[in-house]
Amino acid sequence: MRIAKLGVVGAGTMGSGIAALAASAGIPVVLLDVPGPAGDRNAPARGGLERARKARPAAFMDVARAGLISIGNLDDSLELLRECDLILEAIIEQPAPKQALYARLEPLLKESAIVASNTSGIPMRILTEGRTDRFKRHFLGMHFFNPPRYLHLLELIPTADTAPEALDAARRFSEIVLGKGIVLAKDVPGFVANRLGVYGMVAAMKGLMESGLTIDEVDALTGPLLGRAKSATFRTADITGLDVLLHVSKGLSQSTGEDFSMPEWVEKLAASNRLGDKTGGGFYKKVDKDITTLDWHTLEYGPQQKVEDPALAALMKQPLAQRLKSATELPGKYGEFVRNYLLRMSHYVLKTSPAIAYDIVGVDRAIEWGYAWDAGPFQQMDALGHDFLRAGFARLGLDVPKLLAEAKDGAFYHADAGGWTALSFDGRYAPVPPVPGQISLEQVRARKGAVIESSKDANILDLGDGVLLLEARSKLNTMGAGVLAMLRTALERVAAGKYEGLVIGNDDPRAYSAGADLGSVVQQVQAADWKGLDAMVRYFQEGAQLVRRAPFPVVAAPFGLTLGGGCEYALHCDRIQAHAELYMGLVEAGVGLIPAGGGTKELLFRFTDVLTPFDEADPFEAVKRAFKVIAMATTSTSALEARALGYLRPVADRITMNRDRLIADAKARVLDLAPDYVAPQPRTITALGKDAFGNLLYAGWAMREGGQITDHEKRIARELAYVLCGGDGPARVVSEQDILDLEREAFLRLLGTKETQERIVHTLKTGKPLRN
């Protein structure tokens, strides 16, 4: 079964978000909803698509991909679903309407078509009542998490009737094309993530009342402090919607017989139509530019009171495992809340997991991927310590669950020479199942002989099959001296002939590389070591050129933050295998500089080369394009946008939707290129000189006169224009080295200004740009 076209029924938040994700991946989508008024029968579907186009954060990776979505309505357009390979239902969370829709769909379906429900908790066996055996064989649950583009988790819920080939096709499409992390869930109310996640939210709300805390305090205690998302408890509720949460909690209470009831004051808040972001206010409310917080006693809003507690700030500097333990030892009501919250959540997870999941690894992955936890609940329980759990359960009058009693040596997970094992629900320990398609760098590091070289800043790892990987390990993987030195060592290792090629990548959750090490730059500026700075920039440039000229393939595997020097080095690799969520840019102008590691040169040459086949093309368009991208410090919001901006090439560079597969895909590119690899030849172009320089100077002057840029930004623009035009003389043929020399000189001139130095220091202190 191959899924080449998707149908989505229901153009609400989830349906339109799923459609946007699929279209971003290049899949044609049919999006249907209920009929609208006579004048525009497709209005509901059109409205859903338009909301997705305008959504923030963006639902589309490239809004132009909205053109892949055809809209219609369920009365006039149902036939459009006949050619779809997968039809995903995302309508109202009630069994009867879903069952009625399936009855209408069944006669339309082609033989191999799969139907799936995005229900957040209704068991599949209820939804398929009355359907034929053939329908049931091609039916399963596919529970996405909101927003579909950003949350990695997709729960697949097969029934006893679901055909293995239908499940395999849905899984393969979801993992590779949509980029999802798959967890198989049992066909029970709430499945895995919602069953546990909603319980945790209810427990936090009740703990708030029990410990007499404020909403601001609970969000401070249930966010990054405990390895959870920044949105913590109440901000997450506002994003989800109180109406949705109450509906789910009531449904879970009814279907499980367990108490998922939310406090009475939450019900009153929802009854007053304060449902969160969708109505402009819920637990939080934005008033002009200020955020106000609900007082749960009065249901009135007051100024947000951010928790400024030195003890909490100190804990945030600790690794998660240590931080969790320390958080339970906090004094006063904060400690009481954290202890009780973690104990009750842990007890519920231990008691419930065997009924909802197939293994504890699936539970941990579901919560990590669906709720953005840094570590799943079983990993966190190992960090807290099983003695703490037993003592705490006794204090709260809770029993010792079977899973805790069966855990050996105080841990659910064990590591040995063969890798990680985890406690199974049958009481035995079994190998942790790998994430499909993933090369885990943690496992590579643990493999004997796989760490070729190591330092505090970087590793060289052997990925197998003759491919090495350079792994930066500095803060935000900045390209400092230690990383650059290790890169040269890696290049030398491969060049010696034993290996086929090199991947540059890492498994950091946030940043491929935040750029050059500005801290060391500041130190040398303060020491007035200008010769040292010149040598530093030369060394940086030479490293990028070594990557470009290497006699073997070098593939970059960027993701997330890929900025400044990190972007420059990626641009010099033979190929880029980028994750879809790529925030890539030459951002040096923001700190008062221009790219001097070859980034300015590379965009100039790249954009000029694009125009070469066209005799009538104006070469100034290439200069102007590079000037605009660099001067505005333009950063992509996705890999698709990076391609449009020119950071990724249309054919040579590829996109991986699933971050888990990125390193493996980059390795495959190296092996594909290696057999007949030939290093690229040195390039020359014609620099346009004074005429183009004058045009760019005028553009900078006009922006200054219009109040769009400052005097110093005008100077930055002048320096950038000088480099891109090859100086202010006549047009001339220039080599890559000619432009590199101009880059370096301009960089050092700007670095010598008070304004640029102020910008760099401000950014290092605050993480934010300064416009001066």
PDB file of N, CA and C in Angstrom, residues 98 322 330 510 633 644 653:
ATOM      1  N   LYS A  98     -19.436  10.398  13.732  1.00  0.00           N
ATOM      2  CA  LYS A  98     -18.328   9.687  13.095  1.00  0.00           C
ATOM      3  C   LYS A  98     -18.838   8.415  12.413  1.00  0.00           C
ATOM      4  N   GLN A 322      19.383  15.299  38.569  1.00  0.00           N
ATOM      5  CA  GLN A 322      19.691  15.907  39.866  1.00  0.00           C
ATOM      6  C   GLN A 322      18.650  16.947  40.245  1.00  0.00           C
ATOM      7  N   LEU A 330      12.735  20.895  48.107  1.00  0.00           N
ATOM      8  CA  LEU A 330      12.469  22.317  48.335  1.00  0.00           C
ATOM      9  C   LEU A 330      11.703  22.501  49.636  1.00  0.00           C
ATOM     10  N   ARG A 510      18.003  21.353  20.221  1.00  0.00           N
ATOM     11  CA  ARG A 510      17.660  22.721  19.802  1.00  0.00           C
ATOM     12  C   ARG A 510      18.498  23.264  18.660  1.00  0.00           C
ATOM     13  N   ALA A 633      19.652  39.926   7.742  1.00  0.00           N
ATOM     14  CA  ALA A 633      19.869  38.777   8.641  1.00  0.00           C
ATOM     15  C   ALA A 633      18.700  37.803   8.545  1.00  0.00           C
ATOM     16  N   ALA A 644      13.927  28.384  -0.512  1.00  0.00           N
ATOM     17  CA  ALA A 644      13.487  29.577  -1.247  1.00  0.00           C
ATOM     18  C   ALA A 644      14.480  30.725  -1.079  1.00  0.00           C
ATOM     19  N   ASP A 653      20.394  19.585  -2.386  1.00  0.00           N
ATOM     20  CA  ASP A 653      20.121  19.488  -0.950  1.00  0.00           C
ATOM     21  C   ASP A 653      18.717  18.933  -0.722  1.00  0.00           C
TER      22      ASP A 653
END
